[in-house]
């Protein structure tokens, strides 16, 4: 990974940027949900897509420069990666997310000391937790330029939490008082399901299905191309399901809605095969996919009592709450 890192123990460095002076700088906690479809922070959400350039691209100011490379956000998401530490791209997306949060907070310090709160799917949590945390840790300062502004940060702590569980942390009063409740997180590539017993995560039951929004969109795009000889993008499908103004023929819209209803039904059938019966157990649906599929899930006879977390940033909000609690220990 080619990342610009400055060894701040070098005595030739400017005294204003010495690590030994960092104790006077307030550490900022930044929570990031590294989705397969989108990157979410507490205040921002953007498509998990990147374009790499060898020269600075014109006509845009939203450029990140680091290690002699230039990066811009792209409208097309990255291909699915179970292990996001395989290359530098999710680290670059993280730097962009950090810069956006610092900008929103109005921070303008020569050095910023950062603590990250991030997450992994429950089924991958035990195996990848340490690797994911180490992916973000670097020796010394990380220097980069974003939107023509220089940043110099140190990531001194990374806290990793189970996603989906984090998304319902703000609803702790509901889950603590429920003997058994399933959390169903429909994300970009996966649908993660976990069981809470009286508010505590049962790590003996954590499952991940490859049936997220990306899977659904790929099938819809295939059907529309086959049935109507028309090429769609992910944004077309999201616009239809969100009720936005569209310029698609009615029969194409019906194909999209019909395929979405079928996908929602397939998810519930797969859950039944895992002995997850949402007719006899309450469920909380979280994730951006749940927001898109909500009308179909609510009207399904296979869901008796389901509640929905409407914010696509719910995991990031939960990571922040869990991170603040951990910092106090």
Short mmCIF file of the C-alpha atoms (twelve columns), coordinates in Angstrom:
data_MODEL
# 
_entry.id   MODEL 
# 
loop_
_atom_site.group_PDB 
_atom_site.id 
_atom_site.type_symbol 
_atom_site.label_atom_id 
_atom_site.label_alt_id 
_atom_site.label_comp_id 
_atom_site.label_asym_id 
_atom_site.label_seq_id 
_atom_site.Cartn_x 
_atom_site.Cartn_y 
_atom_site.Cartn_z 
_atom_site.pdbx_PDB_model_num 
ATOM 1   C CA . UNK A 1   0.000   0.000   0.000   1 
ATOM 2   C CA . UNK A 2   1.537   3.349   -1.055  1 
ATOM 3   C CA . UNK A 3   0.593   5.734   1.740   1 
ATOM 4   C CA . UNK A 4   2.415   8.908   2.717   1 
ATOM 5   C CA . UNK A 5   3.548   8.430   6.307   1 
ATOM 6   C CA . UNK A 6   5.840   10.795  8.159   1 
ATOM 7   C CA . UNK A 7   7.948   9.522   11.037  1 
ATOM 8   C CA . UNK A 8   7.184   12.245  13.541  1 
ATOM 9   C CA . UNK A 9   9.974   11.060  15.837  1 
ATOM 10  C CA . UNK A 10  12.488  12.556  13.395  1 
ATOM 11  C CA . UNK A 11  14.051  15.552  15.149  1 
ATOM 12  C CA . UNK A 12  14.229  17.470  11.885  1 
ATOM 13  C CA . UNK A 13  10.430  17.723  11.789  1 
ATOM 14  C CA . UNK A 14  8.862   21.029  12.666  1 
ATOM 15  C CA . UNK A 15  8.215   21.269  16.406  1 
ATOM 16  C CA . UNK A 16  4.592   22.213  15.703  1 
ATOM 17  C CA . UNK A 17  3.955   18.749  14.324  1 
ATOM 18  C CA . UNK A 18  5.824   16.647  16.836  1 
ATOM 19  C CA . UNK A 19  3.863   13.710  18.218  1 
ATOM 20  C CA . UNK A 20  4.962   14.743  21.699  1 
ATOM 21  C CA . UNK A 21  2.776   17.838  21.329  1 
ATOM 22  C CA . UNK A 22  -0.322  15.895  20.327  1 
ATOM 23  C CA . UNK A 23  -1.566  15.495  23.882  1 
ATOM 24  C CA . UNK A 24  -2.845  19.088  23.716  1 
ATOM 25  C CA . UNK A 25  -4.996  18.246  20.697  1 
ATOM 26  C CA . UNK A 26  -8.450  16.852  21.352  1 
ATOM 27  C CA . UNK A 27  -8.821  13.385  19.879  1 
ATOM 28  C CA . UNK A 28  -11.776 13.098  17.507  1 
ATOM 29  C CA . UNK A 29  -13.814 9.921   17.308  1 
ATOM 30  C CA . UNK A 30  -15.013 9.169   13.771  1 
ATOM 31  C CA . UNK A 31  -17.378 6.295   13.041  1 
ATOM 32  C CA . UNK A 32  -17.414 4.752   9.562   1 
ATOM 33  C CA . UNK A 33  -19.590 2.026   8.071   1 
ATOM 34  C CA . UNK A 34  -17.587 0.458   5.222   1 
ATOM 35  C CA . UNK A 35  -20.450 -0.864  3.114   1 
ATOM 36  C CA . UNK A 36  -20.084 -2.764  -0.124  1 
ATOM 37  C CA . UNK A 37  -22.412 -0.286  -1.794  1 
ATOM 38  C CA . UNK A 38  -21.760 2.919   0.135   1 
ATOM 39  C CA . UNK A 39  -19.511 4.430   2.779   1 
ATOM 40  C CA . UNK A 40  -21.481 5.951   5.645   1 
ATOM 41  C CA . UNK A 41  -20.401 8.185   8.491   1 
ATOM 42  C CA . UNK A 42  -22.627 9.873   11.048  1 
ATOM 43  C CA . UNK A 43  -23.079 12.874  8.734   1 
ATOM 44  C CA . UNK A 44  -22.252 11.620  5.241   1 
ATOM 45  C CA . UNK A 45  -22.940 8.856   2.743   1 
ATOM 46  C CA . UNK A 46  -21.287 8.279   -0.619  1 
ATOM 47  C CA . UNK A 47  -20.945 5.450   -3.123  1 
ATOM 48  C CA . UNK A 48  -18.031 3.114   -2.380  1 
ATOM 49  C CA . UNK A 49  -16.460 3.823   -5.743  1 
ATOM 50  C CA . UNK A 50  -12.997 5.143   -6.596  1 
ATOM 51  C CA . UNK A 51  -11.072 6.188   -9.671  1 
ATOM 52  C CA . UNK A 52  -7.273  6.322   -9.591  1 
ATOM 53  C CA . UNK A 53  -5.321  8.910   -11.633 1 
ATOM 54  C CA . UNK A 54  -1.621  9.443   -12.297 1 
ATOM 55  C CA . UNK A 55  -2.152  13.178  -12.914 1 
ATOM 56  C CA . UNK A 56  -4.541  15.531  -11.191 1 
ATOM 57  C CA . UNK A 57  -7.916  15.310  -12.947 1 
ATOM 58  C CA . UNK A 58  -9.423  18.588  -14.192 1 
ATOM 59  C CA . UNK A 59  -12.946 19.900  -13.652 1 
ATOM 60  C CA . UNK A 60  -13.293 18.706  -10.070 1 
ATOM 61  C CA . UNK A 61  -12.066 19.923  -6.709  1 
ATOM 62  C CA . UNK A 62  -12.990 16.772  -4.821  1 
ATOM 63  C CA . UNK A 63  -9.628  15.098  -5.334  1 
ATOM 64  C CA . UNK A 64  -7.556  13.229  -2.759  1 
ATOM 65  C CA . UNK A 65  -3.801  13.296  -3.326  1 
ATOM 66  C CA . UNK A 66  -1.518  10.898  -1.479  1 
ATOM 67  C CA . UNK A 67  1.711   9.093   -2.242  1 
ATOM 68  C CA . UNK A 68  1.989   10.632  -5.721  1 
ATOM 69  C CA . UNK A 69  -1.455  9.366   -6.732  1 
ATOM 70  C CA . UNK A 70  -4.766  11.131  -7.234  1 
ATOM 71  C CA . UNK A 71  -8.128  9.626   -6.309  1 
ATOM 72  C CA . UNK A 72  -11.670 10.737  -7.022  1 
ATOM 73  C CA . UNK A 73  -14.985 9.264   -5.981  1 
ATOM 74  C CA . UNK A 74  -16.785 7.357   -8.709  1 
ATOM 75  C CA . UNK A 75  -20.468 6.715   -9.203  1 
ATOM 76  C CA . UNK A 76  -19.849 3.033   -9.854  1 
ATOM 77  C CA . UNK A 77  -19.172 1.024   -6.700  1 
ATOM 78  C CA . UNK A 78  -16.163 -1.237  -6.259  1 
ATOM 79  C CA . UNK A 79  -16.575 -4.946  -6.856  1 
ATOM 80  C CA . UNK A 80  -17.552 -6.912  -3.768  1 
ATOM 81  C CA . UNK A 81  -14.695 -7.814  -1.427  1 
ATOM 82  C CA . UNK A 82  -15.273 -10.031 1.592   1 
ATOM 83  C CA . UNK A 83  -11.914 -8.890  2.960   1 
ATOM 84  C CA . UNK A 84  -11.630 -5.152  2.364   1 
ATOM 85  C CA . UNK A 85  -7.997  -5.088  3.500   1 
ATOM 86  C CA . UNK A 86  -6.706  -6.745  0.323   1 
ATOM 87  C CA . UNK A 87  -5.661  -3.432  -1.226  1 
ATOM 88  C CA . UNK A 88  -5.491  0.286   -0.421  1 
ATOM 89  C CA . UNK A 89  -8.851  1.366   -1.850  1 
ATOM 90  C CA . UNK A 90  -10.938 1.104   1.313   1 
ATOM 91  C CA . UNK A 91  -8.193  2.950   3.158   1 
ATOM 92  C CA . UNK A 92  -8.454  5.768   0.615   1 
ATOM 93  C CA . UNK A 93  -12.249 5.794   1.032   1 
ATOM 94  C CA . UNK A 94  -11.668 6.007   4.783   1 
ATOM 95  C CA . UNK A 95  -9.412  9.054   4.386   1 
ATOM 96  C CA . UNK A 96  -12.125 10.748  2.329   1 
ATOM 97  C CA . UNK A 97  -14.697 9.925   5.010   1 
ATOM 98  C CA . UNK A 98  -12.389 11.313  7.723   1 
ATOM 99  C CA . UNK A 99  -11.798 14.502  5.738   1 
ATOM 100 C CA . UNK A 100 -15.545 14.992  5.249   1 
ATOM 101 C CA . UNK A 101 -16.221 14.555  8.972   1 
ATOM 102 C CA . UNK A 102 -13.403 16.938  9.929   1 
ATOM 103 C CA . UNK A 103 -14.774 19.472  7.471   1 
ATOM 104 C CA . UNK A 104 -18.302 19.111  8.871   1 
ATOM 105 C CA . UNK A 105 -16.976 19.560  12.412  1 
ATOM 106 C CA . UNK A 106 -15.144 22.721  11.359  1 
ATOM 107 C CA . UNK A 107 -11.795 21.305  12.438  1 
ATOM 108 C CA . UNK A 108 -8.754  23.149  11.091  1 
ATOM 109 C CA . UNK A 109 -5.823  21.893  13.170  1 
ATOM 110 C CA . UNK A 110 -2.325  21.324  11.714  1 
ATOM 111 C CA . UNK A 111 -2.508  17.842  13.239  1 
ATOM 112 C CA . UNK A 112 -5.573  15.743  13.972  1 
ATOM 113 C CA . UNK A 113 -5.508  12.750  16.267  1 
ATOM 114 C CA . UNK A 114 -8.218  10.314  15.212  1 
ATOM 115 C CA . UNK A 115 -9.866  7.308   16.799  1 
ATOM 116 C CA . UNK A 116 -11.907 5.146   14.442  1 
ATOM 117 C CA . UNK A 117 -15.026 3.164   15.260  1 
ATOM 118 C CA . UNK A 118 -15.750 0.671   12.476  1 
ATOM 119 C CA . UNK A 119 -17.533 -2.635  12.032  1 
ATOM 120 C CA . UNK A 120 -17.705 -6.016  10.343  1 
ATOM 121 C CA . UNK A 121 -20.522 -8.474  9.587   1 
ATOM 122 C CA . UNK A 122 -21.091 -10.639 12.693  1 
ATOM 123 C CA . UNK A 123 -20.168 -13.859 10.882  1 
ATOM 124 C CA . UNK A 124 -16.778 -12.397 9.850   1 
ATOM 125 C CA . UNK A 125 -16.204 -10.485 13.075  1 
ATOM 126 C CA . UNK A 126 -14.136 -13.056 14.968  1 
ATOM 127 C CA . UNK A 127 -11.915 -13.952 12.004  1 
ATOM 128 C CA . UNK A 128 -11.246 -10.497 10.555  1 
ATOM 129 C CA . UNK A 129 -11.515 -8.175  13.587  1 
ATOM 130 C CA . UNK A 130 -7.784  -7.801  14.292  1 
ATOM 131 C CA . UNK A 131 -6.814  -7.691  10.631  1 
ATOM 132 C CA . UNK A 132 -9.405  -4.986  9.958   1 
ATOM 133 C CA . UNK A 133 -8.198  -2.889  12.893  1 
ATOM 134 C CA . UNK A 134 -4.529  -3.206  11.875  1 
ATOM 135 C CA . UNK A 135 -5.416  -2.198  8.302   1 
ATOM 136 C CA . UNK A 136 -6.094  1.364   9.448   1 
ATOM 137 C CA . UNK A 137 -3.160  1.735   11.841  1 
ATOM 138 C CA . UNK A 138 0.001   3.367   10.484  1 
ATOM 139 C CA . UNK A 139 3.264   4.381   12.139  1 
ATOM 140 C CA . UNK A 140 3.509   8.140   12.321  1 
ATOM 141 C CA . UNK A 141 1.405   10.752  10.589  1 
ATOM 142 C CA . UNK A 142 -0.631  10.225  7.431   1 
ATOM 143 C CA . UNK A 143 -0.341  13.223  5.130   1 
ATOM 144 C CA . UNK A 144 -2.719  13.827  2.255   1 
ATOM 145 C CA . UNK A 145 -4.482  16.617  0.396   1 
ATOM 146 C CA . UNK A 146 -8.250  16.648  -0.094  1 
ATOM 147 C CA . UNK A 147 -10.156 19.373  -1.947  1 
ATOM 148 C CA . UNK A 148 -6.930  21.412  -2.109  1 
ATOM 149 C CA . UNK A 149 -6.589  21.320  1.696   1 
ATOM 150 C CA . UNK A 150 -3.667  19.550  3.409   1 
ATOM 151 C CA . UNK A 151 -4.450  17.067  6.168   1 
ATOM 152 C CA . UNK A 152 -2.080  15.471  8.636   1 
ATOM 153 C CA . UNK A 153 -3.632  12.849  10.880  1 
ATOM 154 C CA . UNK A 154 -2.652  10.110  13.256  1 
ATOM 155 C CA . UNK A 155 -5.010  7.162   13.739  1 
ATOM 156 C CA . UNK A 156 -4.050  6.122   17.233  1 
ATOM 157 C CA . UNK A 157 -6.888  3.698   17.998  1 
ATOM 158 C CA . UNK A 158 -9.283  1.534   16.002  1 
ATOM 159 C CA . UNK A 159 -12.339 -0.049  17.608  1 
ATOM 160 C CA . UNK A 160 -14.180 -2.759  15.681  1 
ATOM 161 C CA . UNK A 161 -17.791 -3.700  16.451  1 
ATOM 162 C CA . UNK A 162 -20.336 -6.133  14.978  1 
ATOM 163 C CA . UNK A 163 -22.453 -4.384  12.385  1 
ATOM 164 C CA . UNK A 164 -26.240 -4.797  12.511  1 
ATOM 165 C CA . UNK A 165 -25.964 -5.044  16.296  1 
ATOM 166 C CA . UNK A 166 -24.504 -1.535  16.281  1 
ATOM 167 C CA . UNK A 167 -27.441 -0.264  14.236  1 
ATOM 168 C CA . UNK A 168 -29.941 -1.117  16.983  1 
ATOM 169 C CA . UNK A 169 -27.875 0.212   19.891  1 
ATOM 170 C CA . UNK A 170 -29.923 3.459   19.902  1 
ATOM 171 C CA . UNK A 171 -33.009 1.259   20.458  1 
ATOM 172 C CA . UNK A 172 -31.530 -0.471  23.484  1 
ATOM 173 C CA . UNK A 173 -34.687 -0.054  25.547  1 
ATOM 174 C CA . UNK A 174 -36.581 -2.174  23.017  1 
ATOM 175 C CA . UNK A 175 -34.056 -4.977  22.625  1 
ATOM 176 C CA . UNK A 176 -33.145 -5.301  26.313  1 
ATOM 177 C CA . UNK A 177 -36.765 -5.994  27.228  1 
ATOM 178 C CA . UNK A 178 -37.308 -8.595  24.485  1 
ATOM 179 C CA . UNK A 179 -36.335 -12.225 25.248  1 
ATOM 180 C CA . UNK A 180 -35.611 -13.086 21.597  1 
ATOM 181 C CA . UNK A 181 -35.349 -10.743 18.662  1 
ATOM 182 C CA . UNK A 182 -33.687 -11.128 15.275  1 
ATOM 183 C CA . UNK A 183 -31.740 -8.316  13.636  1 
ATOM 184 C CA . UNK A 184 -31.829 -8.493  9.843   1 
ATOM 185 C CA . UNK A 185 -29.336 -6.203  8.114   1 
ATOM 186 C CA . UNK A 186 -29.893 -6.031  4.356   1 
ATOM 187 C CA . UNK A 187 -26.797 -4.362  2.995   1 
ATOM 188 C CA . UNK A 188 -24.979 -3.992  -0.281  1 
ATOM 189 C CA . UNK A 189 -23.892 -7.555  -0.943  1 
ATOM 190 C CA . UNK A 190 -25.000 -9.519  2.110   1 
ATOM 191 C CA . UNK A 191 -27.985 -9.950  4.358   1 
ATOM 192 C CA . UNK A 192 -26.727 -10.486 7.886   1 
ATOM 193 C CA . UNK A 193 -28.975 -11.954 10.569  1 
ATOM 194 C CA . UNK A 194 -28.190 -12.243 14.243  1 
ATOM 195 C CA . UNK A 195 -30.056 -13.165 17.380  1 
ATOM 196 C CA . UNK A 196 -30.280 -11.056 20.499  1 
ATOM 197 C CA . UNK A 197 -31.413 -12.571 23.769  1 
ATOM 198 C CA . UNK A 198 -32.446 -9.925  26.288  1 
ATOM 199 C CA . UNK A 199 -30.283 -7.430  24.443  1 
ATOM 200 C CA . UNK A 200 -27.151 -9.602  24.347  1 
ATOM 201 C CA . UNK A 201 -25.672 -10.823 21.084  1 
ATOM 202 C CA . UNK A 202 -25.741 -14.607 20.679  1 
ATOM 203 C CA . UNK A 203 -22.518 -15.286 18.778  1 
ATOM 204 C CA . UNK A 204 -23.626 -18.895 18.293  1 
ATOM 205 C CA . UNK A 205 -26.179 -17.610 15.803  1 
ATOM 206 C CA . UNK A 206 -24.712 -15.194 13.283  1 
ATOM 207 C CA . UNK A 207 -25.370 -15.817 9.620   1 
ATOM 208 C CA . UNK A 208 -24.528 -14.006 6.414   1 
ATOM 209 C CA . UNK A 209 -26.410 -14.552 3.152   1 
ATOM 210 C CA . UNK A 210 -25.216 -13.337 -0.234  1 
ATOM 211 C CA . UNK A 211 -28.561 -11.695 -0.948  1 
ATOM 212 C CA . UNK A 212 -28.056 -7.959  -0.548  1 
ATOM 213 C CA . UNK A 213 -29.036 -5.086  -2.817  1 
ATOM 214 C CA . UNK A 214 -26.156 -5.647  -5.235  1 
ATOM 215 C CA . UNK A 215 -27.331 -9.211  -5.861  1 
ATOM 216 C CA . UNK A 216 -30.880 -7.973  -6.386  1 
ATOM 217 C CA . UNK A 217 -29.835 -5.169  -8.721  1 
ATOM 218 C CA . UNK A 218 -27.751 -7.517  -10.854 1 
ATOM 219 C CA . UNK A 219 -30.767 -9.789  -11.309 1 
ATOM 220 C CA . UNK A 220 -33.076 -6.866  -12.117 1 
ATOM 221 C CA . UNK A 221 -30.615 -5.469  -14.660 1 
ATOM 222 C CA . UNK A 222 -30.419 -8.913  -16.287 1 
ATOM 223 C CA . UNK A 223 -34.216 -9.257  -16.438 1 
ATOM 224 C CA . UNK A 224 -34.824 -5.779  -17.837 1 
ATOM 225 C CA . UNK A 225 -32.170 -6.326  -20.482 1 
ATOM 226 C CA . UNK A 226 -33.677 -9.685  -21.385 1 
ATOM 227 C CA . UNK A 227 -37.354 -8.690  -21.313 1 
ATOM 228 C CA . UNK A 228 -37.197 -5.088  -22.529 1 
ATOM 229 C CA . UNK A 229 -33.816 -4.770  -24.304 1 
ATOM 230 C CA . UNK A 230 -32.907 -1.868  -22.012 1 
ATOM 231 C CA . UNK A 231 -29.766 -1.215  -19.974 1 
ATOM 232 C CA . UNK A 232 -30.212 0.005   -16.408 1 
ATOM 233 C CA . UNK A 233 -27.903 1.281   -13.687 1 
ATOM 234 C CA . UNK A 234 -28.233 0.810   -9.931  1 
ATOM 235 C CA . UNK A 235 -29.515 4.375   -9.643  1 
ATOM 236 C CA . UNK A 236 -32.520 3.624   -11.884 1 
ATOM 237 C CA . UNK A 237 -33.604 0.830   -9.568  1 
ATOM 238 C CA . UNK A 238 -33.129 2.930   -6.419  1 
ATOM 239 C CA . UNK A 239 -35.130 5.780   -7.943  1 
ATOM 240 C CA . UNK A 240 -38.036 3.462   -8.765  1 
ATOM 241 C CA . UNK A 241 -38.077 1.912   -5.284  1 
ATOM 242 C CA . UNK A 242 -37.761 5.304   -3.579  1 
ATOM 243 C CA . UNK A 243 -40.660 6.743   -5.586  1 
ATOM 244 C CA . UNK A 244 -38.593 9.392   -7.345  1 
ATOM 245 C CA . UNK A 245 -39.432 10.890  -10.721 1 
ATOM 246 C CA . UNK A 246 -38.280 8.527   -13.435 1 
ATOM 247 C CA . UNK A 247 -38.303 8.309   -17.216 1 
ATOM 248 C CA . UNK A 248 -38.849 4.588   -17.556 1 
ATOM 249 C CA . UNK A 249 -41.755 2.856   -19.315 1 
ATOM 250 C CA . UNK A 250 -44.463 1.442   -17.058 1 
ATOM 251 C CA . UNK A 251 -43.704 -2.145  -18.020 1 
ATOM 252 C CA . UNK A 252 -40.051 -1.693  -17.009 1 
ATOM 253 C CA . UNK A 253 -41.135 -0.235  -13.658 1 
ATOM 254 C CA . UNK A 254 -43.408 -3.225  -13.091 1 
ATOM 255 C CA . UNK A 255 -40.537 -5.614  -13.867 1 
ATOM 256 C CA . UNK A 256 -38.363 -3.815  -11.327 1 
ATOM 257 C CA . UNK A 257 -41.038 -3.908  -8.625  1 
ATOM 258 C CA . UNK A 258 -41.919 -7.525  -9.351  1 
ATOM 259 C CA . UNK A 259 -38.292 -8.629  -9.146  1 
ATOM 260 C CA . UNK A 260 -37.833 -6.655  -5.911  1 
ATOM 261 C CA . UNK A 261 -40.868 -8.346  -4.354  1 
ATOM 262 C CA . UNK A 262 -39.427 -11.721 -5.368  1 
ATOM 263 C CA . UNK A 263 -36.054 -10.840 -3.872  1 
ATOM 264 C CA . UNK A 264 -37.657 -9.877  -0.561  1 
ATOM 265 C CA . UNK A 265 -39.527 -13.188 -0.571  1 
ATOM 266 C CA . UNK A 266 -36.308 -15.080 -1.340  1 
ATOM 267 C CA . UNK A 267 -34.576 -13.479 1.653   1 
ATOM 268 C CA . UNK A 268 -37.398 -14.521 3.977   1 
ATOM 269 C CA . UNK A 269 -37.365 -18.061 2.552   1 
ATOM 270 C CA . UNK A 270 -33.609 -18.300 3.111   1 
ATOM 271 C CA . UNK A 271 -34.114 -17.139 6.686   1 
ATOM 272 C CA . UNK A 272 -36.701 -19.877 7.199   1 
ATOM 273 C CA . UNK A 273 -34.140 -22.424 6.044   1 
ATOM 274 C CA . UNK A 274 -31.857 -21.094 8.805   1 
ATOM 275 C CA . UNK A 275 -34.665 -21.708 11.324  1 
ATOM 276 C CA . UNK A 276 -35.416 -17.984 11.524  1 
ATOM 277 C CA . UNK A 277 -39.204 -17.747 11.601  1 
ATOM 278 C CA . UNK A 278 -40.318 -14.144 11.662  1 
ATOM 279 C CA . UNK A 279 -43.920 -15.170 12.259  1 
ATOM 280 C CA . UNK A 280 -43.087 -16.382 15.759  1 
ATOM 281 C CA . UNK A 281 -40.237 -13.968 16.554  1 
ATOM 282 C CA . UNK A 282 -40.033 -10.159 16.272  1 
ATOM 283 C CA . UNK A 283 -37.453 -8.629  13.971  1 
ATOM 284 C CA . UNK A 284 -35.717 -5.325  13.457  1 
ATOM 285 C CA . UNK A 285 -34.721 -4.617  9.854   1 
ATOM 286 C CA . UNK A 286 -31.717 -2.352  9.330   1 
ATOM 287 C CA . UNK A 287 -29.505 -1.302  6.440   1 
ATOM 288 C CA . UNK A 288 -30.084 0.557   3.194   1 
ATOM 289 C CA . UNK A 289 -31.535 -2.560  1.591   1 
ATOM 290 C CA . UNK A 290 -34.214 -2.784  4.257   1 
ATOM 291 C CA . UNK A 291 -35.279 0.757   3.442   1 
ATOM 292 C CA . UNK A 292 -35.693 -0.147  -0.240  1 
ATOM 293 C CA . UNK A 293 -37.479 -3.423  0.508   1 
ATOM 294 C CA . UNK A 294 -39.636 -2.158  3.369   1 
ATOM 295 C CA . UNK A 295 -42.996 -2.096  1.523   1 
ATOM 296 C CA . UNK A 296 -42.509 -5.703  0.412   1 
ATOM 297 C CA . UNK A 297 -41.317 -6.936  3.812   1 
ATOM 298 C CA . UNK A 298 -44.097 -5.165  5.718   1 
ATOM 299 C CA . UNK A 299 -46.777 -6.711  3.522   1 
ATOM 300 C CA . UNK A 300 -45.347 -10.220 3.635   1 
ATOM 301 C CA . UNK A 301 -47.327 -12.835 5.579   1 
ATOM 302 C CA . UNK A 302 -43.949 -14.257 6.648   1 
ATOM 303 C CA . UNK A 303 -43.260 -11.230 8.882   1 
ATOM 304 C CA . UNK A 304 -45.567 -10.947 11.873  1 
ATOM 305 C CA . UNK A 305 -43.935 -8.100  13.782  1 
ATOM 306 C CA . UNK A 306 -41.153 -6.168  12.133  1 
ATOM 307 C CA . UNK A 307 -39.797 -2.734  12.921  1 
ATOM 308 C CA . UNK A 308 -37.458 -0.729  10.726  1 
ATOM 309 C CA . UNK A 309 -34.464 1.507   11.360  1 
ATOM 310 C CA . UNK A 310 -34.968 4.178   8.730   1 
ATOM 311 C CA . UNK A 311 -31.509 5.756   8.750   1 
ATOM 312 C CA . UNK A 312 -28.982 4.307   6.275   1 
ATOM 313 C CA . UNK A 313 -26.322 5.720   8.649   1 
ATOM 314 C CA . UNK A 314 -27.593 3.595   11.559  1 
ATOM 315 C CA . UNK A 315 -24.485 1.402   11.818  1 
ATOM 316 C CA . UNK A 316 -22.203 4.449   11.891  1 
ATOM 317 C CA . UNK A 317 -24.354 6.048   14.591  1 
ATOM 318 C CA . UNK A 318 -24.162 2.821   16.589  1 
ATOM 319 C CA . UNK A 319 -20.395 2.560   16.150  1 
ATOM 320 C CA . UNK A 320 -20.059 6.085   17.493  1 
ATOM 321 C CA . UNK A 321 -22.166 5.299   20.573  1 
ATOM 322 C CA . UNK A 322 -20.256 2.072   21.248  1 
ATOM 323 C CA . UNK A 323 -16.942 3.852   20.655  1 
ATOM 324 C CA . UNK A 324 -17.759 6.590   23.148  1 
ATOM 325 C CA . UNK A 325 -18.708 3.976   25.722  1 
ATOM 326 C CA . UNK A 326 -15.484 2.041   25.156  1 
ATOM 327 C CA . UNK A 327 -13.386 5.187   25.490  1 
ATOM 328 C CA . UNK A 328 -14.825 5.779   28.965  1 
ATOM 329 C CA . UNK A 329 -13.769 2.361   30.245  1 
# 
